[in-house]
Amino acid sequence: MSQALREGRVHAVLLPGELPGPVWIGEGGTQLATDRGELQRWGVDEPIQERSDSALARAAAMTDAELWFTDSVADVAAVLRY
């Protein structure tokens, strides 16, 4: 899902009641991943850890995606634009 967010393909991010642990982010609003090495492969020199809810909300806002809070999903999910 993080790649789809980076590419602007997410229509809506679905967040469960309990969020997963931290994610890795870069300076750009859509630079996020669950794996530090993935961001480094995308050109982020110094990824830092961030709360997943903050990082996902920022990425959703940067890509004009909707943000839905729901107990209907067990993990973070996405509805794709295409």
mmCIF file with all atom_site columns, C-alpha atoms in Angstrom:
data_model
loop_
_atom_site.group_PDB
_atom_site.id
_atom_site.type_symbol
_atom_site.label_atom_id
_atom_site.label_alt_id
_atom_site.label_comp_id
_atom_site.label_asym_id
_atom_site.label_entity_id
_atom_site.label_seq_id
_atom_site.pdbx_PDB_ins_code
_atom_site.Cartn_x
_atom_site.Cartn_y
_atom_site.Cartn_z
_atom_site.occupancy
_atom_site.B_iso_or_equiv
_atom_site.pdbx_formal_charge
_atom_site.auth_seq_id
_atom_site.auth_comp_id
_atom_site.auth_asym_id
_atom_site.auth_atom_id
_atom_site.pdbx_PDB_model_num
ATOM 1  C CA . MET A 1 1  ? 0.000   0.000  0.000   1.00 0.00 ? 1  MET A CA 1
ATOM 2  C CA . SER A 1 2  ? 2.834   2.422  0.732   1.00 0.00 ? 2  SER A CA 1
ATOM 3  C CA . GLN A 1 3  ? 3.949   2.236  -2.900  1.00 0.00 ? 3  GLN A CA 1
ATOM 4  C CA . ALA A 1 4  ? 0.407   2.993  -4.082  1.00 0.00 ? 4  ALA A CA 1
ATOM 5  C CA . LEU A 1 5  ? 0.323   6.033  -1.760  1.00 0.00 ? 5  LEU A CA 1
ATOM 6  C CA . ARG A 1 6  ? 3.693   7.243  -3.065  1.00 0.00 ? 6  ARG A CA 1
ATOM 7  C CA . GLU A 1 7  ? 2.357   6.952  -6.619  1.00 0.00 ? 7  GLU A CA 1
ATOM 8  C CA . GLY A 1 8  ? -0.928  8.750  -5.831  1.00 0.00 ? 8  GLY A CA 1
ATOM 9  C CA . ARG A 1 9  ? -3.064  5.698  -6.689  1.00 0.00 ? 9  ARG A CA 1
ATOM 10 C CA . VAL A 1 10 ? -4.987  5.543  -3.389  1.00 0.00 ? 10 VAL A CA 1
ATOM 11 C CA . HIS A 1 11 ? -8.550  6.853  -3.289  1.00 0.00 ? 11 HIS A CA 1
ATOM 12 C CA . ALA A 1 12 ? -9.026  6.133  0.431   1.00 0.00 ? 12 ALA A CA 1
ATOM 13 C CA . VAL A 1 13 ? -6.907  4.913  3.344   1.00 0.00 ? 13 VAL A CA 1
ATOM 14 C CA . LEU A 1 14 ? -8.812  2.712  5.804   1.00 0.00 ? 14 LEU A CA 1
ATOM 15 C CA . LEU A 1 15 ? -7.462  2.788  9.362   1.00 0.00 ? 15 LEU A CA 1
ATOM 16 C CA . PRO A 1 16 ? -8.522  0.221  11.965  1.00 0.00 ? 16 PRO A CA 1
ATOM 17 C CA . GLY A 1 17 ? -9.236  1.006  15.608  1.00 0.00 ? 17 GLY A CA 1
ATOM 18 C CA . GLU A 1 18 ? -5.812  -0.309 16.597  1.00 0.00 ? 18 GLU A CA 1
ATOM 19 C CA . LEU A 1 19 ? -2.970  0.849  14.415  1.00 0.00 ? 19 LEU A CA 1
ATOM 20 C CA . PRO A 1 20 ? 0.211   -1.057 13.682  1.00 0.00 ? 20 PRO A CA 1
ATOM 21 C CA . GLY A 1 21 ? 3.572   0.051  15.042  1.00 0.00 ? 21 GLY A CA 1
ATOM 22 C CA . PRO A 1 22 ? 5.698   2.847  13.631  1.00 0.00 ? 22 PRO A CA 1
ATOM 23 C CA . VAL A 1 23 ? 6.622   3.227  9.968   1.00 0.00 ? 23 VAL A CA 1
ATOM 24 C CA . TRP A 1 24 ? 9.647   4.756  8.262   1.00 0.00 ? 24 TRP A CA 1
ATOM 25 C CA . ILE A 1 25 ? 9.284   8.133  6.563   1.00 0.00 ? 25 ILE A CA 1
ATOM 26 C CA . GLY A 1 26 ? 11.338  10.527 4.489   1.00 0.00 ? 26 GLY A CA 1
ATOM 27 C CA . GLU A 1 27 ? 11.103  14.287 4.083   1.00 0.00 ? 27 GLU A CA 1
ATOM 28 C CA . GLY A 1 28 ? 8.511   14.058 1.320   1.00 0.00 ? 28 GLY A CA 1
ATOM 29 C CA . GLY A 1 29 ? 4.910   13.716 2.426   1.00 0.00 ? 29 GLY A CA 1
ATOM 30 C CA . THR A 1 30 ? 4.385   10.457 0.579   1.00 0.00 ? 30 THR A CA 1
ATOM 31 C CA . GLN A 1 31 ? 7.684   8.814  1.460   1.00 0.00 ? 31 GLN A CA 1
ATOM 32 C CA . LEU A 1 32 ? 6.686   6.049  3.853   1.00 0.00 ? 32 LEU A CA 1
ATOM 33 C CA . ALA A 1 33 ? 7.302   2.335  4.225   1.00 0.00 ? 33 ALA A CA 1
ATOM 34 C CA . THR A 1 34 ? 7.250   -0.373 6.846   1.00 0.00 ? 34 THR A CA 1
ATOM 35 C CA . ASP A 1 35 ? 10.850  -1.217 5.935   1.00 0.00 ? 35 ASP A CA 1
ATOM 36 C CA . ARG A 1 36 ? 13.715  1.296  6.235   1.00 0.00 ? 36 ARG A CA 1
ATOM 37 C CA . GLY A 1 37 ? 15.589  -0.302 3.340   1.00 0.00 ? 37 GLY A CA 1
ATOM 38 C CA . GLU A 1 38 ? 12.652  0.169  0.985   1.00 0.00 ? 38 GLU A CA 1
ATOM 39 C CA . LEU A 1 39 ? 12.807  3.938  1.473   1.00 0.00 ? 39 LEU A CA 1
ATOM 40 C CA . GLN A 1 40 ? 16.557  3.924  0.987   1.00 0.00 ? 40 GLN A CA 1
ATOM 41 C CA . ARG A 1 41 ? 16.058  2.096  -2.330  1.00 0.00 ? 41 ARG A CA 1
ATOM 42 C CA . TRP A 1 42 ? 13.622  4.908  -3.267  1.00 0.00 ? 42 TRP A CA 1
ATOM 43 C CA . GLY A 1 43 ? 16.370  7.470  -2.640  1.00 0.00 ? 43 GLY A CA 1
ATOM 44 C CA . VAL A 1 44 ? 15.686  8.533  0.969   1.00 0.00 ? 44 VAL A CA 1
ATOM 45 C CA . ASP A 1 45 ? 19.106  8.892  2.592   1.00 0.00 ? 45 ASP A CA 1
ATOM 46 C CA . GLU A 1 46 ? 18.063  9.023  6.244   1.00 0.00 ? 46 GLU A CA 1
ATOM 47 C CA . PRO A 1 47 ? 14.623  7.515  6.932   1.00 0.00 ? 47 PRO A CA 1
ATOM 48 C CA . ILE A 1 48 ? 13.221  8.154  10.409  1.00 0.00 ? 48 ILE A CA 1
ATOM 49 C CA . GLN A 1 49 ? 10.531  6.347  12.378  1.00 0.00 ? 49 GLN A CA 1
ATOM 50 C CA . GLU A 1 50 ? 7.120   7.979  12.791  1.00 0.00 ? 50 GLU A CA 1
ATOM 51 C CA . ARG A 1 51 ? 3.770   6.944  14.229  1.00 0.00 ? 51 ARG A CA 1
ATOM 52 C CA . SER A 1 52 ? 1.822   5.120  11.547  1.00 0.00 ? 52 SER A CA 1
ATOM 53 C CA . ASP A 1 53 ? -1.350  7.190  12.020  1.00 0.00 ? 53 ASP A CA 1
ATOM 54 C CA . SER A 1 54 ? 0.544   10.473 11.553  1.00 0.00 ? 54 SER A CA 1
ATOM 55 C CA . ALA A 1 55 ? 2.484   9.233  8.528   1.00 0.00 ? 55 ALA A CA 1
ATOM 56 C CA . LEU A 1 56 ? -0.591  7.763  6.829   1.00 0.00 ? 56 LEU A CA 1
ATOM 57 C CA . ALA A 1 57 ? -2.702  10.871 7.462   1.00 0.00 ? 57 ALA A CA 1
ATOM 58 C CA . ARG A 1 58 ? 0.048   13.067 5.998   1.00 0.00 ? 58 ARG A CA 1
ATOM 59 C CA . ALA A 1 59 ? 0.433   10.856 2.922   1.00 0.00 ? 59 ALA A CA 1
ATOM 60 C CA . ALA A 1 60 ? -3.338  10.794 2.401   1.00 0.00 ? 60 ALA A CA 1
ATOM 61 C CA . ALA A 1 61 ? -3.491  14.590 2.595   1.00 0.00 ? 61 ALA A CA 1
ATOM 62 C CA . MET A 1 62 ? -0.554  15.000 0.205   1.00 0.00 ? 62 MET A CA 1
ATOM 63 C CA . THR A 1 63 ? -2.206  12.775 -2.412  1.00 0.00 ? 63 THR A CA 1
ATOM 64 C CA . ASP A 1 64 ? -5.778  14.037 -1.918  1.00 0.00 ? 64 ASP A CA 1
ATOM 65 C CA . ALA A 1 65 ? -6.880  10.610 -0.656  1.00 0.00 ? 65 ALA A CA 1
ATOM 66 C CA . GLU A 1 66 ? -9.740  10.180 1.772   1.00 0.00 ? 66 GLU A CA 1
ATOM 67 C CA . LEU A 1 67 ? -9.015  8.943  5.299   1.00 0.00 ? 67 LEU A CA 1
ATOM 68 C CA . TRP A 1 68 ? -11.516 6.539  6.829   1.00 0.00 ? 68 TRP A CA 1
ATOM 69 C CA . PHE A 1 69 ? -11.465 5.269  10.424  1.00 0.00 ? 69 PHE A CA 1
ATOM 70 C CA . THR A 1 70 ? -13.281 1.953  10.708  1.00 0.00 ? 70 THR A CA 1
ATOM 71 C CA . ASP A 1 71 ? -13.389 -1.177 12.826  1.00 0.00 ? 71 ASP A CA 1
ATOM 72 C CA . SER A 1 72 ? -14.341 -3.133 9.693   1.00 0.00 ? 72 SER A CA 1
ATOM 73 C CA . VAL A 1 73 ? -10.689 -3.752 8.809   1.00 0.00 ? 73 VAL A CA 1
ATOM 74 C CA . ALA A 1 74 ? -8.122  -5.574 10.919  1.00 0.00 ? 74 ALA A CA 1
ATOM 75 C CA . ASP A 1 75 ? -5.120  -3.808 9.382   1.00 0.00 ? 75 ASP A CA 1
ATOM 76 C CA . VAL A 1 76 ? -4.448  -0.667 7.357   1.00 0.00 ? 76 VAL A CA 1
ATOM 77 C CA . ALA A 1 77 ? -6.034  -1.025 3.916   1.00 0.00 ? 77 ALA A CA 1
ATOM 78 C CA . ALA A 1 78 ? -6.567  1.056  0.795   1.00 0.00 ? 78 ALA A CA 1
ATOM 79 C CA . VAL A 1 79 ? -9.182  1.582  -1.879  1.00 0.00 ? 79 VAL A CA 1
ATOM 80 C CA . LEU A 1 80 ? -7.301  2.240  -5.117  1.00 0.00 ? 80 LEU A CA 1
ATOM 81 C CA . ARG A 1 81 ? -8.194  4.857  -7.705  1.00 0.00 ? 81 ARG A CA 1
ATOM 82 C CA . TYR A 1 82 ? -7.041  2.616  -10.546 1.00 0.00 ? 82 TYR A CA 1
#
